[in-house]
Short mmCIF file of C-alpha atoms in Angstrom, two decimals:
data_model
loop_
_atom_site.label_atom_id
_atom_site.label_comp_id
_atom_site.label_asym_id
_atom_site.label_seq_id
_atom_site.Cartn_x
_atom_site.Cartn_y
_atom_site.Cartn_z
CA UNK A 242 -23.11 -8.60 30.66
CA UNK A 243 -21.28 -5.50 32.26
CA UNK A 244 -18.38 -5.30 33.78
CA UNK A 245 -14.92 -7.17 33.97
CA UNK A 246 -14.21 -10.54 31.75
CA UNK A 247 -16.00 -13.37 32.62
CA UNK A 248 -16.22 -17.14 31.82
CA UNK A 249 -17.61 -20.27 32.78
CA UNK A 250 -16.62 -24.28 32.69
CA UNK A 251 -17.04 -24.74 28.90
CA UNK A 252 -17.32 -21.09 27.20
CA UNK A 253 -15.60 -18.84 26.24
CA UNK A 254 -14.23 -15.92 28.01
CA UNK A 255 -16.55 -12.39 27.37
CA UNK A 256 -14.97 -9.61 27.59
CA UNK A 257 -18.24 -7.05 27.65
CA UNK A 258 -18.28 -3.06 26.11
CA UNK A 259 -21.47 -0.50 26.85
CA UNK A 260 -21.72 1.81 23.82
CA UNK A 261 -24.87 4.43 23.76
CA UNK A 262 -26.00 5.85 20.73
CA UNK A 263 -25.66 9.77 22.45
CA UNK A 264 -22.45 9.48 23.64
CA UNK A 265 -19.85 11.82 22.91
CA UNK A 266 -16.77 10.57 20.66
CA UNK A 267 -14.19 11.60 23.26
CA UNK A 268 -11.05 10.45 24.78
CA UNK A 269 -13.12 8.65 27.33
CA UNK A 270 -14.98 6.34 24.80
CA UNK A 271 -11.58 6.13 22.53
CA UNK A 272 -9.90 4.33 26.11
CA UNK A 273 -12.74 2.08 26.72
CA UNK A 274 -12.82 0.70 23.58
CA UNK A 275 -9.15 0.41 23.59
CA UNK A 276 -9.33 -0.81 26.80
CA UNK A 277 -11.83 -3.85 25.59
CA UNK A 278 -9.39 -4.53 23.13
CA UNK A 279 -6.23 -5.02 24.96
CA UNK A 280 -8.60 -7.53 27.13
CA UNK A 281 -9.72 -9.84 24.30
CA UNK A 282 -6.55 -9.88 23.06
CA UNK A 283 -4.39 -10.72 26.54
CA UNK A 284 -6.97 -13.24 27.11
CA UNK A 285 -6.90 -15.87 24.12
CA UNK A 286 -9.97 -17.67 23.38
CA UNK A 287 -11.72 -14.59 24.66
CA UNK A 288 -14.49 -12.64 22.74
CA UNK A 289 -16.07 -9.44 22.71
CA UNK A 290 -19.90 -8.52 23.45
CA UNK A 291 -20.76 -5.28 22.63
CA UNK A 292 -23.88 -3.69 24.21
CA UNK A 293 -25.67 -0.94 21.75
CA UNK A 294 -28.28 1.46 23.26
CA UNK A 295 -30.09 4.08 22.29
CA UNK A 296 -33.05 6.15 22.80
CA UNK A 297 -34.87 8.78 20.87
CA UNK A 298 -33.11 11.64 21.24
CA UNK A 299 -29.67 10.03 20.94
CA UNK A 300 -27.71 10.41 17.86
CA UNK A 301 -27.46 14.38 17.81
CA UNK A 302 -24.99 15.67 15.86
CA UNK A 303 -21.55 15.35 17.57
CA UNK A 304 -20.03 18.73 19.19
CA UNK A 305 -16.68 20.22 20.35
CA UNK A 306 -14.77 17.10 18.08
CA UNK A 307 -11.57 17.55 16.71
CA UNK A 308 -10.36 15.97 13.64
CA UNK A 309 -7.47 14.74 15.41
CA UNK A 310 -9.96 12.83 17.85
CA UNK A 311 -12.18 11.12 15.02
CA UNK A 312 -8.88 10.07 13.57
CA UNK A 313 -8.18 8.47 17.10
CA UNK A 314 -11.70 7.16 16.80
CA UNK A 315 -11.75 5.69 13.76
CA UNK A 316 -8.75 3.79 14.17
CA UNK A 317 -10.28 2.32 17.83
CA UNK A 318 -13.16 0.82 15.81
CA UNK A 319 -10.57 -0.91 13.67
CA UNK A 320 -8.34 -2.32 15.65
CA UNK A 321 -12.17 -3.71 17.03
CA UNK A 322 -12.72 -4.91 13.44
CA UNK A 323 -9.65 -6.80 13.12
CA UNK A 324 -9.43 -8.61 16.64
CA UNK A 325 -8.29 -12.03 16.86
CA UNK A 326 -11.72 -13.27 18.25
CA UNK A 327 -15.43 -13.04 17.53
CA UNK A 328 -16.83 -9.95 18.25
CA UNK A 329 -20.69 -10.25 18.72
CA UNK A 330 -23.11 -6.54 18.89
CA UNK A 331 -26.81 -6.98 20.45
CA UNK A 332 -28.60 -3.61 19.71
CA UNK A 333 -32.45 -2.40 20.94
CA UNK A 334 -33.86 0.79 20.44
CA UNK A 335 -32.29 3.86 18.03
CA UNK A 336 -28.76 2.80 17.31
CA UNK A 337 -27.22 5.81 15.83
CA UNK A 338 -23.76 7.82 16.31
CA UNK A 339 -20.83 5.63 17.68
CA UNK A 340 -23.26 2.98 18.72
CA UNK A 341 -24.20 2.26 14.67
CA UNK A 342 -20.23 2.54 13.95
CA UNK A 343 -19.43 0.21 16.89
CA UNK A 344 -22.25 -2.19 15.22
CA UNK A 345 -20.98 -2.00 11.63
CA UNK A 346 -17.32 -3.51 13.21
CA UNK A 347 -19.08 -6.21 14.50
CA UNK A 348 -18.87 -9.91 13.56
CA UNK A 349 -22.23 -10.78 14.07
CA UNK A 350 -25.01 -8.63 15.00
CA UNK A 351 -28.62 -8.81 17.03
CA UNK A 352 -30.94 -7.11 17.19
CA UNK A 353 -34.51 -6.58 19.40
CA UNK A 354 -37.89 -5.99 17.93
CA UNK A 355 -38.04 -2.47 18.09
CA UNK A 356 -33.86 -2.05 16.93
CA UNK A 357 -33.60 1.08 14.40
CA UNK A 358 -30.39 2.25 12.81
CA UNK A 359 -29.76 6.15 11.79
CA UNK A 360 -25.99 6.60 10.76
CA UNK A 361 -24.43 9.27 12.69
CA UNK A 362 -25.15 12.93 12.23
CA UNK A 363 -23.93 16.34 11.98
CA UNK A 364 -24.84 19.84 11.19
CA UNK A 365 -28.49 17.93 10.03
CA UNK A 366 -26.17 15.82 7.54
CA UNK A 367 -25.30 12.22 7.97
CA UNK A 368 -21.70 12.14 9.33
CA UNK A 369 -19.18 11.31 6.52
CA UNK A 370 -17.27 8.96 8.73
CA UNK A 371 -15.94 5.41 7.83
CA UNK A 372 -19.79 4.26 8.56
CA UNK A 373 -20.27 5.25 5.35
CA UNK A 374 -17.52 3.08 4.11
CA UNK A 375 -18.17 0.16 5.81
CA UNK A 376 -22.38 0.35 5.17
CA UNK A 377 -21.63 0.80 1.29
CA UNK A 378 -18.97 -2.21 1.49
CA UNK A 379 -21.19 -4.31 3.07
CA UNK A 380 -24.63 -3.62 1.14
CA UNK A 381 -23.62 -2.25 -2.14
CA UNK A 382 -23.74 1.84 -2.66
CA UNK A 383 -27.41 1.47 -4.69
CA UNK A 384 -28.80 -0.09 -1.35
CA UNK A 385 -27.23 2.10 0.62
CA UNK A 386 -28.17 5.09 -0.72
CA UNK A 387 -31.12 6.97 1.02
CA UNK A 388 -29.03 5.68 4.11
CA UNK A 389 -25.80 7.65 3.17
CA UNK A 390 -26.57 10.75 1.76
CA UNK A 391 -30.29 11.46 3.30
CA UNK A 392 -29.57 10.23 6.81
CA UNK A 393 -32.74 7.50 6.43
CA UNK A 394 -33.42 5.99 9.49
CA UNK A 395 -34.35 1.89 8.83
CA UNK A 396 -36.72 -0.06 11.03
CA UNK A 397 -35.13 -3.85 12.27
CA UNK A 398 -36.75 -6.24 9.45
CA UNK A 399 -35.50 -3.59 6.76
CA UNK A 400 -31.77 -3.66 8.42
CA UNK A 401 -31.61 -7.70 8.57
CA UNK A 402 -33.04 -7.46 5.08
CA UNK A 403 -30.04 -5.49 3.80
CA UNK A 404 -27.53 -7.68 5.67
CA UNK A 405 -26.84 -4.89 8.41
CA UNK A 406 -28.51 -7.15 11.45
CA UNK A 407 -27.93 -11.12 11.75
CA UNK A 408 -31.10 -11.63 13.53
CA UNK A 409 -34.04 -10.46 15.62
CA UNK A 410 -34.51 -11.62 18.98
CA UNK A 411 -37.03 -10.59 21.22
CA UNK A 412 -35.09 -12.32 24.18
CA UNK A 413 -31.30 -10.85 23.47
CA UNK A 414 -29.83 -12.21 26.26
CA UNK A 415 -30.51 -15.76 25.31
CA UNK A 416 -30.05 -15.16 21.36
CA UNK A 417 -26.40 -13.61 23.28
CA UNK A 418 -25.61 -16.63 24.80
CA UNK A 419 -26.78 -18.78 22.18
CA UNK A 420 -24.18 -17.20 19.76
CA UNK A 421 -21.83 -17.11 22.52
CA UNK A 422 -21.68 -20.86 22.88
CA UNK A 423 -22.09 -21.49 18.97
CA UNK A 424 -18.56 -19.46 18.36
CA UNK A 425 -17.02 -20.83 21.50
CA UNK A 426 -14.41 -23.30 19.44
CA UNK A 427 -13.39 -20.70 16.15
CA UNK A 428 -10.01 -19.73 16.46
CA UNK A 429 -9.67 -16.34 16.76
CA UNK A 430 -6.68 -15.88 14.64
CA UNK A 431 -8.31 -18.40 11.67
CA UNK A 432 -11.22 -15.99 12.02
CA UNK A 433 -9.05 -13.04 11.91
CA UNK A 434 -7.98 -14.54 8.79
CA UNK A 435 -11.06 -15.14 7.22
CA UNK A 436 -12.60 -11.59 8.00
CA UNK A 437 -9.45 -9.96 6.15
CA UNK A 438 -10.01 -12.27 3.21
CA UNK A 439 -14.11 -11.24 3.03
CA UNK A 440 -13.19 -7.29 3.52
CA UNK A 441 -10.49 -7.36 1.02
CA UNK A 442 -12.28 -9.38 -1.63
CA UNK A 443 -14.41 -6.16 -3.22
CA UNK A 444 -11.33 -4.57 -3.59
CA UNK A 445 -8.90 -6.84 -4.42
CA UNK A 446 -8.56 -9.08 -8.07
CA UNK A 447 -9.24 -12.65 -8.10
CA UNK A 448 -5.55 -12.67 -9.28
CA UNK A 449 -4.05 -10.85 -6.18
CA UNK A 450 -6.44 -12.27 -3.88
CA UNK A 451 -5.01 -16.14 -4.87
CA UNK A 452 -2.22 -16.33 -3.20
CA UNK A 453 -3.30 -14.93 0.21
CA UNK A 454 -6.05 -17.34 -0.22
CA UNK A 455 -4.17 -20.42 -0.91
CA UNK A 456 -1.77 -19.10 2.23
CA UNK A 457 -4.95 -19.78 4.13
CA UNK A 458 -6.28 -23.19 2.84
CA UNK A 459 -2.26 -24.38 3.50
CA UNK A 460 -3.19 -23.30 6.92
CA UNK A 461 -6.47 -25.01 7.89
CA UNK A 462 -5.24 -28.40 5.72
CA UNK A 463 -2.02 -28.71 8.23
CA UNK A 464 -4.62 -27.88 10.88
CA UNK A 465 -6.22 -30.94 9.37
CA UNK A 466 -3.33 -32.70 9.35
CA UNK A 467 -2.22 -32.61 12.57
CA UNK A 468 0.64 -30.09 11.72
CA UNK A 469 1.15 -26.90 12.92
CA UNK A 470 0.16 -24.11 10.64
CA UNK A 471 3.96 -21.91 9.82
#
């Protein structure tokens, strides 16, 4: 899936994005990313592929960055995160660097037989990035440790184990597909809902969190109903 947008009779729209694993965070990769996003959300019912590679030399430690361009960076792979729409990663090979960063935004997540994930790197450190926020969020910081601060580099079954990766499949195009036509009828912004709700509940009290969740069950009941959601 490269290229423009496509669709056809009865799924949704894909809107595909090629990160690699030894690419440079520039301005380049900061537009295309962009650029994917504007797409998926111009194009309702629309959803985002992303395509993760990586070989063994790839995740060297970045050079020439400016602080000004991670910050650029960083908040490209959240406006990813919060997209209203599904946004589905399929990574093979070493995913490290903005490929693993670009994977830890993702809604759901493949990955082939011989997928390994290495967070990003720098100076022979792991990269203190928002990766490391997002992989201690989503696995807890005693499972994430080795990971963070000794840059350990985890093999496919260890990553699903932890909650990183979905699934394995050794054919990704179909497992693609497959999920492709299982989220075809979510609602992107219902979604978008939901996601803010699961990335705000470590951090947020049961009290503060109630009335944001009732908001939302108000929502899908007049969904239910028949009426439309204020």
């Amino acid at each position: 899936m490269t290229g423009s947008a496509s669709s056809q009779a009865g799924t949704p729209q894909v809107v595909p994005l090629s990160i690699g694993s030894g690419q440079s965070v520039d301005t380049e990769l900061i537009a295309r990313v962009d650029r994917a996003c504007a797409e998926v959300e111009g194009s309702p019912g629309a959803l985002l592929v992303l395509r993760l590679t990586g070989t063994a030399g790839d995740g060297a430690p970045p050079t020439g960055l400016s602080i000004h361009t991670v910050n650029k960076w960083e908040r490209a792979l959240r406006r990813l995160e919060r997209l209203d729409a599904v946004t589905i990663a399929v990574a093979d090979g070493l995913c490290a660097g903005p490929a693993l960063e670009a994977l830890l935004a993702a809604d759901h997540r493949i990955g082939g037989p011989g997928l390994r994930l290495r967070l990003p790197a720098a100076a022979g450190e792991p990269w203190p990035g928002m990766a490391v926020h997002r992989v201690a969020n989503q696995v807890g910081v005693a499972r994430s440790r080795s990971l963070v601060l000794f840059g350990a580099e985890i093999s496919a079954v260890e990553a699903v184990g932890l909650g990183l990766v979905d699934e394995i499949a050794a054919d990704l195009d179909r497992a693609v597909s497959e999920r492709v036509t299982a989220v075809g009828e979510l609602t992107g912004s219902e979604l978008a809902i939901r996601r803010r709700l699961l990335l705000e509940a470590s951090a947020v009290s049961f009290e503060e969190a109630l009335g944001t969740h009732l908001a939302a069950c108000d929502r899908t009941l007049r969904r239910m109903q028949g009426v439309q959601p204020a």
